[in-house]
């Protein structure tokens, strides 16, 4: 997969909820919402993060559709450019000032992780891997994101949390590896690379979303990547043939507007409300949702083991949402 948010007073886009004051310069930031967040905000944060997961679950099937019309490099570059134009339009319409200097480093990490790295690596992988095989990335992403968050913020989830998170990752990994026959290919290398860069981008974006509206986090990250996306589009389109189809155009539009902008907006906002570790565990459901879309949209065959894997993942999600 990307994505790819936080509470905001700009009610034209976001539901108005209280926002944690920005962290003063020179102090350590925490992982989005702390445990003292109002109980009334937690259901909203869970809902928003879940909407992000649903949006992300459509990314792989949409990418496969997009590859019907575009080459992998063209698809990623044009996708990023379109998403940046959408974000820029919102930032301009809202007259949003540029972020403070202390935020730019984190925005670069977000851009490299979720705007460039994850889309490019997963798109290259999907040239040879099925969407069900690629789901191994998002299956392991929650655990990797929680680990990155623990290192980055210094917060340590409970043993119960980690046990449930690891169990969920094992269930998803076993299911997806069984589907692929356990073979390791070049596509797998791309997928595991995508896993690492996306977890870093999610973690940094979730941290920033506690200090500025989350749609601005992804918006400014996209703007930072716009020059690269424009140059990449021009070069890639010159070398990769384009054969426009309905599926190809729909796939491109969704990965640009749905996955990259809307998905990351609600995802970062959700993380700001309920914290990075809990939000990341909702992604345990993402591979199974992707499998549903793979069957219904791409006609892939679904293994009989899917219902059992789904039940196991849902149990792990329930445990992680209650663990402190």
PDB file of N, CA and C in Angstrom, residues 26 77 112 154 161 196 223 240 258 281 291 316:
ATOM      1  N   UNK A  26      11.312  22.532  21.545  1.00  0.00           N
ATOM      2  CA  UNK A  26      12.320  22.075  22.472  1.00  0.00           C
ATOM      3  C   UNK A  26      11.853  21.020  23.442  1.00  0.00           C
ATOM      4  N   UNK A  77       4.079   8.378  -9.964  1.00  0.00           N
ATOM      5  CA  UNK A  77       4.381   9.801 -10.115  1.00  0.00           C
ATOM      6  C   UNK A  77       3.119  10.618 -10.354  1.00  0.00           C
ATOM      7  N   UNK A 112       8.585  10.921   2.300  1.00  0.00           N
ATOM      8  CA  UNK A 112       9.402   9.845   1.771  1.00  0.00           C
ATOM      9  C   UNK A 112       8.802   8.476   2.078  1.00  0.00           C
ATOM     10  N   UNK A 154       9.055   6.915  23.043  1.00  0.00           N
ATOM     11  CA  UNK A 154       9.429   6.490  24.384  1.00  0.00           C
ATOM     12  C   UNK A 154       8.291   5.857  25.169  1.00  0.00           C
ATOM     13  N   UNK A 161      -0.884  -5.890  25.282  1.00  0.00           N
ATOM     14  CA  UNK A 161      -0.954  -5.242  23.974  1.00  0.00           C
ATOM     15  C   UNK A 161      -0.003  -5.912  22.994  1.00  0.00           C
ATOM     16  N   UNK A 196       8.747  -1.139   5.977  1.00  0.00           N
ATOM     17  CA  UNK A 196       9.595  -0.343   6.857  1.00  0.00           C
ATOM     18  C   UNK A 196       9.403   1.158   6.633  1.00  0.00           C
ATOM     19  N   UNK A 223       2.877  18.389  -0.796  1.00  0.00           N
ATOM     20  CA  UNK A 223       3.433  19.578  -1.451  1.00  0.00           C
ATOM     21  C   UNK A 223       4.952  19.472  -1.536  1.00  0.00           C
ATOM     22  N   UNK A 240       7.166   5.227 -20.629  1.00  0.00           N
ATOM     23  CA  UNK A 240       6.205   4.151 -20.417  1.00  0.00           C
ATOM     24  C   UNK A 240       4.921   4.440 -21.209  1.00  0.00           C
ATOM     25  N   UNK A 258      -8.448   8.987  -3.019  1.00  0.00           N
ATOM     26  CA  UNK A 258      -8.978   8.170  -1.935  1.00  0.00           C
ATOM     27  C   UNK A 258      -7.917   7.694  -0.975  1.00  0.00           C
ATOM     28  N   UNK A 281      -3.218  -1.049  15.227  1.00  0.00           N
ATOM     29  CA  UNK A 281      -3.757  -2.397  15.310  1.00  0.00           C
ATOM     30  C   UNK A 281      -5.047  -2.574  14.518  1.00  0.00           C
ATOM     31  N   UNK A 291      -8.480  -8.700   0.644  1.00  0.00           N
ATOM     32  CA  UNK A 291      -8.830  -9.970   0.006  1.00  0.00           C
ATOM     33  C   UNK A 291     -10.270  -9.950  -0.494  1.00  0.00           C
ATOM     34  N   UNK A 316      -7.825 -10.355  18.034  1.00  0.00           N
ATOM     35  CA  UNK A 316      -6.612  -9.591  18.370  1.00  0.00           C
ATOM     36  C   UNK A 316      -6.898  -8.087  18.394  1.00  0.00           C
TER      37      UNK A 316
END
